[in-house]
Tab-separated table of C-alpha atoms and ligand atoms in Angstrom:
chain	number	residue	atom	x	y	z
P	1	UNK	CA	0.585	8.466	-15.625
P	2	UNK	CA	0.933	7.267	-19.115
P	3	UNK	CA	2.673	4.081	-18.527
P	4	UNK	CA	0.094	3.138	-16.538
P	5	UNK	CA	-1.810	2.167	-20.051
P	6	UNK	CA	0.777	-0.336	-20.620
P	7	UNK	CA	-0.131	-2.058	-17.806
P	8	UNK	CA	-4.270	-1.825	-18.723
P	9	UNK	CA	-6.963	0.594	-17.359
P	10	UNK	CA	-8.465	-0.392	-13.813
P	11	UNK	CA	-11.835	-0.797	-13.971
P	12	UNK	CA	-13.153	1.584	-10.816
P	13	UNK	CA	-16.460	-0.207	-10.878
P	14	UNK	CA	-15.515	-3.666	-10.775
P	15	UNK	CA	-16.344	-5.658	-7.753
P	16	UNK	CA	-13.661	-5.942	-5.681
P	17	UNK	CA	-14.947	-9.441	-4.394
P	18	UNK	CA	-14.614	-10.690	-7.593
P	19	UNK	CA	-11.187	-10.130	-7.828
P	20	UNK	CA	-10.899	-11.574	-4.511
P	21	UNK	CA	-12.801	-14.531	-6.139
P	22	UNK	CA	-10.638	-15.463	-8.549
P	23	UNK	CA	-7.359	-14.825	-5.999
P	24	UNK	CA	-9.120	-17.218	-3.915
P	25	UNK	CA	-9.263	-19.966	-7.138
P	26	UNK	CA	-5.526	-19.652	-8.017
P	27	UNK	CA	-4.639	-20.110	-4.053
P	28	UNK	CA	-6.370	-23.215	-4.373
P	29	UNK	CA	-5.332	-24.315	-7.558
P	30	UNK	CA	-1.627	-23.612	-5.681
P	31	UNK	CA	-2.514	-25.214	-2.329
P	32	UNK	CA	-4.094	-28.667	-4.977
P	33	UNK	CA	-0.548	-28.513	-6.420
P	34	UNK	CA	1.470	-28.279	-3.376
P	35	UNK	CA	-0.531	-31.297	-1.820
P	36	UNK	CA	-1.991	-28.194	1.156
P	37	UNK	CA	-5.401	-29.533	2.504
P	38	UNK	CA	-5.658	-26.288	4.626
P	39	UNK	CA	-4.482	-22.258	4.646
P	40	UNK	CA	-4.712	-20.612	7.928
P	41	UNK	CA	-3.884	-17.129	7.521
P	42	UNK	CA	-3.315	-14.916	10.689
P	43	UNK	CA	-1.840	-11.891	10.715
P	44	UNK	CA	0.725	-10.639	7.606
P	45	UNK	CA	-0.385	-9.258	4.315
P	46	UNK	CA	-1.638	-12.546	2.998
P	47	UNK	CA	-5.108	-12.094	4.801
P	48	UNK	CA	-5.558	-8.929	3.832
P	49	UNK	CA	-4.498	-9.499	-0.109
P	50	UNK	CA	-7.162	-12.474	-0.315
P	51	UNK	CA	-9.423	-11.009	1.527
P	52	UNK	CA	-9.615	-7.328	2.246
P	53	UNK	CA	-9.555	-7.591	6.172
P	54	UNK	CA	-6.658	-6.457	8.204
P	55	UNK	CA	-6.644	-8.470	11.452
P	56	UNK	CA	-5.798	-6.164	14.404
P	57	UNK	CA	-1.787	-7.395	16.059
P	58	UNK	CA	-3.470	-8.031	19.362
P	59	UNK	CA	-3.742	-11.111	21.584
P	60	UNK	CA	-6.364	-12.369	20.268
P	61	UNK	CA	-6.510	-14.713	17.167
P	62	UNK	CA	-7.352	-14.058	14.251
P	63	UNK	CA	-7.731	-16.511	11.128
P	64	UNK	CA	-9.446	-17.284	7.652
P	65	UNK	CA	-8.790	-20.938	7.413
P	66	UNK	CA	-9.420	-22.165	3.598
P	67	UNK	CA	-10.061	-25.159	3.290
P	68	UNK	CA	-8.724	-26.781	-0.421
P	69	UNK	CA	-12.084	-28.616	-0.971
P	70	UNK	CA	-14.942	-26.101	1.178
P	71	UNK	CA	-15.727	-22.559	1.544
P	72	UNK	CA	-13.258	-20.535	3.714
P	73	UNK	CA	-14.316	-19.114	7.289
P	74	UNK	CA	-13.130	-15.820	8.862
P	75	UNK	CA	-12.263	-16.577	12.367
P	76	UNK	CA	-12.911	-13.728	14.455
P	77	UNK	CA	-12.614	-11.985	17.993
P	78	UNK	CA	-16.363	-11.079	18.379
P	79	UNK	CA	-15.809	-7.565	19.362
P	80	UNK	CA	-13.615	-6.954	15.944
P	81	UNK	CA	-16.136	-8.790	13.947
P	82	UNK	CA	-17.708	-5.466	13.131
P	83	UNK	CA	-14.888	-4.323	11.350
P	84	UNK	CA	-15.100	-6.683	8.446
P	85	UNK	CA	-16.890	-6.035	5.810
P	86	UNK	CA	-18.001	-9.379	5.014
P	87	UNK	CA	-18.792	-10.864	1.269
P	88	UNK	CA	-20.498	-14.029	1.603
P	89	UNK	CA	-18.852	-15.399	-1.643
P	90	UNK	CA	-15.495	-15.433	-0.696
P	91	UNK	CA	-15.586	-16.620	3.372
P	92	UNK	CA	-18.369	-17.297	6.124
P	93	UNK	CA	-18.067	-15.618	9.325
P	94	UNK	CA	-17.570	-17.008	13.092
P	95	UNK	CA	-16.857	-14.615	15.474
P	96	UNK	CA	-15.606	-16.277	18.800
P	97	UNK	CA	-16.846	-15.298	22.286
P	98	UNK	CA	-14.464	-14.681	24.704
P	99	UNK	CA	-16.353	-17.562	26.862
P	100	UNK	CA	-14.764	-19.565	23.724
P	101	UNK	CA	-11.603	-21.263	23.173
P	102	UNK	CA	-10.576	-20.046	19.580
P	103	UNK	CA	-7.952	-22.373	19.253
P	104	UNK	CA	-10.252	-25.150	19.747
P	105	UNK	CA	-12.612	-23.658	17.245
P	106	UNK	CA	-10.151	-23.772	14.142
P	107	UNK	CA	-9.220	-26.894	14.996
P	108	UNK	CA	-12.779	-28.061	14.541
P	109	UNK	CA	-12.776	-26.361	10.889
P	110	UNK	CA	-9.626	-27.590	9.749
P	111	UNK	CA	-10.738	-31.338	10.904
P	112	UNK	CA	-8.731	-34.290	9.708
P	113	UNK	CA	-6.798	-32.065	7.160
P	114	UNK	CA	-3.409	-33.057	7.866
P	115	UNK	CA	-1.068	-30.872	5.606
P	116	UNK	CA	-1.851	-27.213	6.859
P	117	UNK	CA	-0.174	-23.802	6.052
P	118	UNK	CA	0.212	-21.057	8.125
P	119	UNK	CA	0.478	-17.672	7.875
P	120	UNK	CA	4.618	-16.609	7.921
P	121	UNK	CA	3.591	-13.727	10.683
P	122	UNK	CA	1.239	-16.084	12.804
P	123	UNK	CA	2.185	-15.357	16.314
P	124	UNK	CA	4.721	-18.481	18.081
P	125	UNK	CA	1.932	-18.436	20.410
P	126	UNK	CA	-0.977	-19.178	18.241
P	127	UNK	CA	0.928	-21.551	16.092
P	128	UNK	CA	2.707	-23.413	18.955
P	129	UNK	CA	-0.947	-24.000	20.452
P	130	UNK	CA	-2.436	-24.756	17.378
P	131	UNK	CA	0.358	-27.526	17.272
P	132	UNK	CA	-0.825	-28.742	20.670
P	133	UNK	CA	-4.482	-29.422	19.308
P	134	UNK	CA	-3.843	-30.590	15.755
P	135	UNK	CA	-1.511	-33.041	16.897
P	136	UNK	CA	-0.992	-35.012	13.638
P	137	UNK	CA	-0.739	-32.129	11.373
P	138	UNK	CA	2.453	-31.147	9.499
P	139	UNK	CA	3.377	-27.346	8.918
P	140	UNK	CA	4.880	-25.162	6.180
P	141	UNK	CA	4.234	-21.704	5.858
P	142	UNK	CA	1.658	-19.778	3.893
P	143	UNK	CA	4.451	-17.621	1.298
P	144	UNK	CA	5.228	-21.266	0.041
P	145	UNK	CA	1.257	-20.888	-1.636
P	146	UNK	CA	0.563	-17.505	-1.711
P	147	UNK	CA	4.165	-15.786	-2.589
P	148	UNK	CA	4.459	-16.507	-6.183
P	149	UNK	CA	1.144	-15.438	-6.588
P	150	UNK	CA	1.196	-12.128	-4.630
P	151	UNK	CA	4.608	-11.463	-6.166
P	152	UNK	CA	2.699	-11.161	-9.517
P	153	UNK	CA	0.299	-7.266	-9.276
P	154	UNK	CA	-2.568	-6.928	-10.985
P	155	UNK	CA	-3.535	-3.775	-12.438
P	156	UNK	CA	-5.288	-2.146	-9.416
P	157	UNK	CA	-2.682	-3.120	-7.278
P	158	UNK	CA	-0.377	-1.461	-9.870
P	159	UNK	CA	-2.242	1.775	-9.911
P	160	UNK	CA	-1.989	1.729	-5.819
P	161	UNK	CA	1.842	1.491	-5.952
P	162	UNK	CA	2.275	4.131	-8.592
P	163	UNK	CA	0.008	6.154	-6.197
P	164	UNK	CA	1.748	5.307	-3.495
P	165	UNK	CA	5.001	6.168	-5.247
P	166	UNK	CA	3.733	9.756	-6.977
P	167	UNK	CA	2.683	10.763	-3.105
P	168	UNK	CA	6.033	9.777	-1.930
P	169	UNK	CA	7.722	11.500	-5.024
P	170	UNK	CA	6.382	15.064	-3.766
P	171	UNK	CA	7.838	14.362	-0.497
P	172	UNK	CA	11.070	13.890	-2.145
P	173	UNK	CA	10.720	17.005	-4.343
P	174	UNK	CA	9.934	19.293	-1.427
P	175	UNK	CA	13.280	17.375	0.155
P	176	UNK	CA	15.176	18.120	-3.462
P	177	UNK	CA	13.849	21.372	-3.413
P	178	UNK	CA	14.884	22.773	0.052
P	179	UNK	CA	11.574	22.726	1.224
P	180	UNK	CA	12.388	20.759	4.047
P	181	UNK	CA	15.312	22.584	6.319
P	182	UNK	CA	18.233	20.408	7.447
P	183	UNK	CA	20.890	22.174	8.749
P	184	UNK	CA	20.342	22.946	12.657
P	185	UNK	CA	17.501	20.521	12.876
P	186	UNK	CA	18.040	16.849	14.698
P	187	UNK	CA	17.488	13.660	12.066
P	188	UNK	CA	14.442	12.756	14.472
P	189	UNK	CA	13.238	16.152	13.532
P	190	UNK	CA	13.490	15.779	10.200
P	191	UNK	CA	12.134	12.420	9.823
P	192	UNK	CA	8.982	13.385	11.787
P	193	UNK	CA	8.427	16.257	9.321
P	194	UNK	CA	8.867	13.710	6.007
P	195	UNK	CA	6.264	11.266	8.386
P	196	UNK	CA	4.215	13.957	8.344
P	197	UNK	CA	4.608	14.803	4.811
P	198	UNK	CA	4.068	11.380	3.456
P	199	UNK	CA	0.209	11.640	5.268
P	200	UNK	CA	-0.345	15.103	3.996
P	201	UNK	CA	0.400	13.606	0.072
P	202	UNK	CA	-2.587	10.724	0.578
P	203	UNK	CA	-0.913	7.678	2.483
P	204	UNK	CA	-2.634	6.540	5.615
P	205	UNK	CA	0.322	5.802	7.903
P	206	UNK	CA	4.591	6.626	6.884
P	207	UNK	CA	5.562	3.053	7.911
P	208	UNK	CA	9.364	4.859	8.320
P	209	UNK	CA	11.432	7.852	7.793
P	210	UNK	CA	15.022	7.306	7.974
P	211	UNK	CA	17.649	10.513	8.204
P	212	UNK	CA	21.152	9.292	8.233
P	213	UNK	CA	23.261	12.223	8.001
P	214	UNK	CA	27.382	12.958	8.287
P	215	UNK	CA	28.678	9.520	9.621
P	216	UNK	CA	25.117	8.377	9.748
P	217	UNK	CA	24.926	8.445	6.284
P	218	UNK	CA	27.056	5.397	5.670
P	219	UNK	CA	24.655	3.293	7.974
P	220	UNK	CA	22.320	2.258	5.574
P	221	UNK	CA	19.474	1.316	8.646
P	222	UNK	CA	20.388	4.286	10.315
P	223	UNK	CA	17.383	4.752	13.113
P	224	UNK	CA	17.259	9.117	13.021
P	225	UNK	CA	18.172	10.806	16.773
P	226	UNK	CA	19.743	13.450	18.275
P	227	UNK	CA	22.130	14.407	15.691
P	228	UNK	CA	22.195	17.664	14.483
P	229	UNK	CA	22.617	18.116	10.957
P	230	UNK	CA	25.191	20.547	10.026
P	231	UNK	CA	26.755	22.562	6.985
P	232	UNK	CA	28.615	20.197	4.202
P	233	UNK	CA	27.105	17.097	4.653
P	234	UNK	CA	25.827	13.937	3.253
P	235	UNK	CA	22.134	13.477	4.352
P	236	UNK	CA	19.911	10.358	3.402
P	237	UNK	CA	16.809	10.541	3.328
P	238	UNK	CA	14.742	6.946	2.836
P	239	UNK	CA	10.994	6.629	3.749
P	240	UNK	CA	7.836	4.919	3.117
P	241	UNK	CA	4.216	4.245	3.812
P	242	UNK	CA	0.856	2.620	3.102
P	243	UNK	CA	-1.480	4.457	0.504
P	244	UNK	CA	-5.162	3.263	0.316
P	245	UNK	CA	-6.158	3.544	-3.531
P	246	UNK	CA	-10.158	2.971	-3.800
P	247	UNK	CA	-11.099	-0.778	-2.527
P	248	UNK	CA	-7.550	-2.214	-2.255
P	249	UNK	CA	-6.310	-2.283	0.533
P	250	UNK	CA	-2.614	-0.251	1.259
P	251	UNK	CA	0.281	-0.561	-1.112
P	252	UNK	CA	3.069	0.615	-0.029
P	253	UNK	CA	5.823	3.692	-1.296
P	254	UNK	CA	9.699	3.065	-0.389
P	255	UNK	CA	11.664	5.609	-2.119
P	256	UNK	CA	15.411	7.056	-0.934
P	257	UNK	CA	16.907	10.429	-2.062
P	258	UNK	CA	20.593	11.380	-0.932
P	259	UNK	CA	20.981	15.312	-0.503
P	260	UNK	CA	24.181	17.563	0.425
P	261	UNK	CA	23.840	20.491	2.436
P	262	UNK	CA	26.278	22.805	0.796
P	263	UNK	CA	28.742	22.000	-2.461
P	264	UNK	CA	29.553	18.320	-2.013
P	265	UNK	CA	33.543	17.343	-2.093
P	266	UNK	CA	34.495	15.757	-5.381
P	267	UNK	CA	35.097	12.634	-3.470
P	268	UNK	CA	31.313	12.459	-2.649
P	269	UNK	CA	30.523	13.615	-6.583
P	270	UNK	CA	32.738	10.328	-7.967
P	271	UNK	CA	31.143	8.133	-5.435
P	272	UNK	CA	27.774	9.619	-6.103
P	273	UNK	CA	28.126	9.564	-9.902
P	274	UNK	CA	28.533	6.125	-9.677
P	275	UNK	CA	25.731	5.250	-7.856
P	276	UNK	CA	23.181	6.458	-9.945
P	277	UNK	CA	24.957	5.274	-12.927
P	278	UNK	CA	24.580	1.559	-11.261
P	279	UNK	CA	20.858	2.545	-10.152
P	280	UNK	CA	20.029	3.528	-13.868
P	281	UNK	CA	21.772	0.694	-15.363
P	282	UNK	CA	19.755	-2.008	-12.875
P	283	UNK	CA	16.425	-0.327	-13.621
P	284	UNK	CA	17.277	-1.001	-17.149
P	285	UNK	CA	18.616	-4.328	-16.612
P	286	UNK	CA	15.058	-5.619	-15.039
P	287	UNK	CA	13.401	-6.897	-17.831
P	288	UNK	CA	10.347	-9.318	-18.011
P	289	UNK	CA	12.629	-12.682	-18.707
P	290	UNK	CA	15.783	-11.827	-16.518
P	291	UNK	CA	16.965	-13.257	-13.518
P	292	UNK	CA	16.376	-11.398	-10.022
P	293	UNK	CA	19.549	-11.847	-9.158
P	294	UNK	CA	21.084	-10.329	-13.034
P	295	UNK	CA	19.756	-6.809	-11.302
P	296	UNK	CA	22.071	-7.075	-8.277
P	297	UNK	CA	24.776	-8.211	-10.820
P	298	UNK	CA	24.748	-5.185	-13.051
P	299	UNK	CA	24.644	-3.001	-10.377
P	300	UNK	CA	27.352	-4.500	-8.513
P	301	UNK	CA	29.658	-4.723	-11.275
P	302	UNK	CA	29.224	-0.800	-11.975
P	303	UNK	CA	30.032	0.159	-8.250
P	304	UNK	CA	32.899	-2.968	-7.874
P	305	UNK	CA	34.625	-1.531	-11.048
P	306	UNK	CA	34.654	2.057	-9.459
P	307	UNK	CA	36.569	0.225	-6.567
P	308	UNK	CA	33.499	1.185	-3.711
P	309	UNK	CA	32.679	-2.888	-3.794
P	310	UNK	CA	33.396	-3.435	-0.350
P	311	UNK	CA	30.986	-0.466	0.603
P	312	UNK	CA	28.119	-1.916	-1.228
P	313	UNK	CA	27.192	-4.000	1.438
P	314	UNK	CA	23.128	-5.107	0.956
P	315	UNK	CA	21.125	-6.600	-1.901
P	316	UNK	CA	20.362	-4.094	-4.928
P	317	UNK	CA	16.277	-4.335	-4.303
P	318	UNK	CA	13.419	-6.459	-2.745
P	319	UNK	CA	9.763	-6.330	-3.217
P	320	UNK	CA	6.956	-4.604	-2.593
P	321	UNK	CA	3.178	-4.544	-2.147
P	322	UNK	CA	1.009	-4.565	0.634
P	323	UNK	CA	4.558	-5.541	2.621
P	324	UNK	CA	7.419	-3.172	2.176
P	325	UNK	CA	9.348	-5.776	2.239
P	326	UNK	CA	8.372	-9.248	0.304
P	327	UNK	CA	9.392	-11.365	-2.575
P	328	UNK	CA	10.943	-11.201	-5.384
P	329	UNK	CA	14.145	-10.497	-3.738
P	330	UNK	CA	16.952	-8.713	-6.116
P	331	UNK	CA	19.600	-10.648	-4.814
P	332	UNK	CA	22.074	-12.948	-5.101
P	333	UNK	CA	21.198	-16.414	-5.627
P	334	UNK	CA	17.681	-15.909	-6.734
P	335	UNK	CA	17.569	-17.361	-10.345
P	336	UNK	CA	13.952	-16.655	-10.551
P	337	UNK	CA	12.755	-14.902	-13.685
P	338	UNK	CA	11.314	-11.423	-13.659
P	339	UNK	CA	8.142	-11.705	-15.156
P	340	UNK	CA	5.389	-8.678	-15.674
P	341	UNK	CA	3.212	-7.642	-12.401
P	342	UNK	CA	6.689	-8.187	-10.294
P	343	UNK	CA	6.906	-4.803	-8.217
P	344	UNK	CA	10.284	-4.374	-6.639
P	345	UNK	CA	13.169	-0.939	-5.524
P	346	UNK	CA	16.147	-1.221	-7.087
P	347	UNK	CA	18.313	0.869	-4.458
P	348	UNK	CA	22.314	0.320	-4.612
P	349	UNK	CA	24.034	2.747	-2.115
P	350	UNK	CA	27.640	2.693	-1.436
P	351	UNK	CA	28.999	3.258	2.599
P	352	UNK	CA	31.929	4.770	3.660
P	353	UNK	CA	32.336	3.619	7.333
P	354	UNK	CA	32.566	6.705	9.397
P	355	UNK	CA	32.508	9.602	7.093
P	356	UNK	CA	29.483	9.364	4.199
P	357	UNK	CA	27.583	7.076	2.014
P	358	UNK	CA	24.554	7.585	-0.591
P	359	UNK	CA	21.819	5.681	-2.025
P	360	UNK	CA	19.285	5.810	-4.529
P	361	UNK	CA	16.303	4.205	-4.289
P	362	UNK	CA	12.993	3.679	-7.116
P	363	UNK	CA	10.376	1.056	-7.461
P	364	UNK	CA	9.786	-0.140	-10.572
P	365	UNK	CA	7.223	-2.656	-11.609
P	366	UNK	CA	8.302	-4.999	-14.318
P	367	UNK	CA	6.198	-5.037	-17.903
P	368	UNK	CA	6.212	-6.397	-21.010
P	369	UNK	CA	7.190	-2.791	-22.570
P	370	UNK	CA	10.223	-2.425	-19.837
P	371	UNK	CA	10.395	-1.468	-16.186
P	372	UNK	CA	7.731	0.837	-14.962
P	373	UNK	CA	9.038	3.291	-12.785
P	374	UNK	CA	6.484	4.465	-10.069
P	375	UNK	CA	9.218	6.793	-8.645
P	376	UNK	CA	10.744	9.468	-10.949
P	377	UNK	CA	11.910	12.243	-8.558
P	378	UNK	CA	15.576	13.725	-10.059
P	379	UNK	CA	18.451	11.733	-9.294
P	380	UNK	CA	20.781	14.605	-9.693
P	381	UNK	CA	23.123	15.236	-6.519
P	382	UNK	CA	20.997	18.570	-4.543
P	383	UNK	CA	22.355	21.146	-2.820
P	384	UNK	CA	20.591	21.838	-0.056
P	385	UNK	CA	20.631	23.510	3.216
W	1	ZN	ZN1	15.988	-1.009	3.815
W	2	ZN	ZN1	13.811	2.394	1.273
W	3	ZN	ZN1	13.575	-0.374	0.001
């Protein structure tokens, strides 16, 4: 854990609230900027990252509308109002009775504000109805505030991805190691056992496990089944899931190790090789003050020079936090600078339709001393079985 210095102590006694507090200022100092009179934040990581509830993904709404000029109020289904534990400072309360029409209700707190935005995981339903009672309204949606600033980690939120990433990295050892059997088992089985695995090391919930192995190796989304694995194969191994570090609440771990069961041909080795020579040189390309899209670009010359260009067929990396997936994205097009507090993977992997592919696959967060990686399990082609 000694980068973590570089990145400043967390202070285990500070008042989570307060941090909350001053996440709460910036959104507004955002929304005063973008010309937002109101933030209505349903379900998605936004709510959660401003204000330590996670709604429950059920029928009923949810939503802390924030007003730009008046305190915010937590919109809640009464019977889940329990479950939030409620700070004064940073929102007021209204549970709704199911004798209540919510809808109506938020429209009566957001009021004459016109220029609203909405959470980018609202449900159609709730949005399309809130659109039937705030008639005059226009929309945009929530990221447009909040993303730039949620993009950026603090140093708590730092400390719960490198937790999130050591408790993932002991998965992948025990995978490295041979821990985990592969040959004879089924991909579901597998996966179920890294699930498993990723609980057992400190997350809450493994948001995924995928096993791609043989052909399913080159399918880079490969959803693990049936297939048993046999003898001389290509096996990928990519999983994740939400670790709770003290008050935050989850970060998430996305890491991807590629193993062989049995001496790899040296067609694998040359692809392989040059996969975690574009991986390494990526890493080392994200520096505070480069471009997102420069870490796609130095991967992607590495693996088009080896002649595998055509089989690298996704963006090099995308964000992380409370979402496994979220901005910045590493990927072509997006100019936007790297700056420190930007948590992203950087995970090439090159496909060979119908008989193997590979990938490699480490967050990093971005600092001023160089890219902090909060995965270092070996990248070395394993032999497994
Ligand atoms: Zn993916
Ligand atoms: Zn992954
Ligand atoms: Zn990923």
């Amino acid at each position: 854990m000694s980068s973590a210095s570089s990145v400043g102590p967390v202070d285990s006694n500070r008042d989570p609230n307060l941090a909350r507090g001053e996440r709460m200022a910036r959104v507004r100092d955002s929304m005063r900027a973008a010309g937002v009179e109101a933030l209505l934040l349903s379900l998605g990581a936004d709510l959660p990252w401003l204000s330590g509830y996670e709604a429950m993904p059920l029928e009923r709404i949810t939503m802390l509308v924030v007003p730009v000029d008046d305190e915010a109020t937590l919109v809640v289904p009464e019977i889940e109002a329990p479950r939030v534990s409620h700070d004064g400072r940073l929102f007021s309360l209204r549970p709704w009775r199911e004798s209540e029409d919510p809808i109506e209700l938020i429209a009566s707190i957001v009021g004459s504000r016109a220029s609203l935005a909405v959470s980018d995981r609202c449900w159609a339903s709730h949005l399309l109805a809130l659109q039937r009672s705030l008639e005059k309204a226009s929309w945009r949606a929530s990221s447009t505030v909040t993303s730039p600033l949620r993009s950026v980690k603090d140093a708590a939120e730092i400390a719960a991805l490198q937790a999130a990433g050591a408790a993932a990295d002991r998965v992948a050892d025990a995978l490295l190691g041979g821990e985990i059997p592969l040959v004879g088992r089924t991909e579901a089985s597998v996966s179920t056992e890294i699930a498993e695995r990723l609980v057992a090391e400190g997350h809450r919930r493994a948001n995924f496990a995928i096993v791609g192995s043989g052909p399913n190796s080159a399918s880079p989304h490969h959803d693990p089944g049936g297939r048993v694995i046999g003898p001389g194969e290509a096996v990928v191994c990519d999983f994740g899931g939400s670790y709770y570090l003290g008050d935050t609440v989850g970060y998430c771990s996305d890491t991807t190790r590629t193993v062989f069961t049995g001496e790899p041909p040296g067609e694998f080795v040359e692809l392989y090789e040059t996969l975690e020579e574009a991986q390494c040189q990526a890493v080392a390309a994200a520096k505070v003050g480069a471009s997102c899209e420069s870490v796609d670009a130095v991967g992607r010359e590495i693996i088009d020079r080896a002649g595998y260009g055509d089989a690298f067929i996704h963006r090099i990396g995308h964000g992380i936090g409370i979402e496994e997936h979220e901005d910045p994205y590493m990927v072509s097009g997006n100019r936007t600078p790297i700056v420190a507090g930007h948590a992203f993977s950087v995970e090439p992997g090159i496909y060979l339709s119908g008989r193997f592919g590979a990938r490699i696959e480490d967050i990093v967060v971005a600092s001023d001393a160089g890219p902090i990686a909060c995965n270092t399990a070996d990248h070395a082609i394993h032999v497994v079985a």
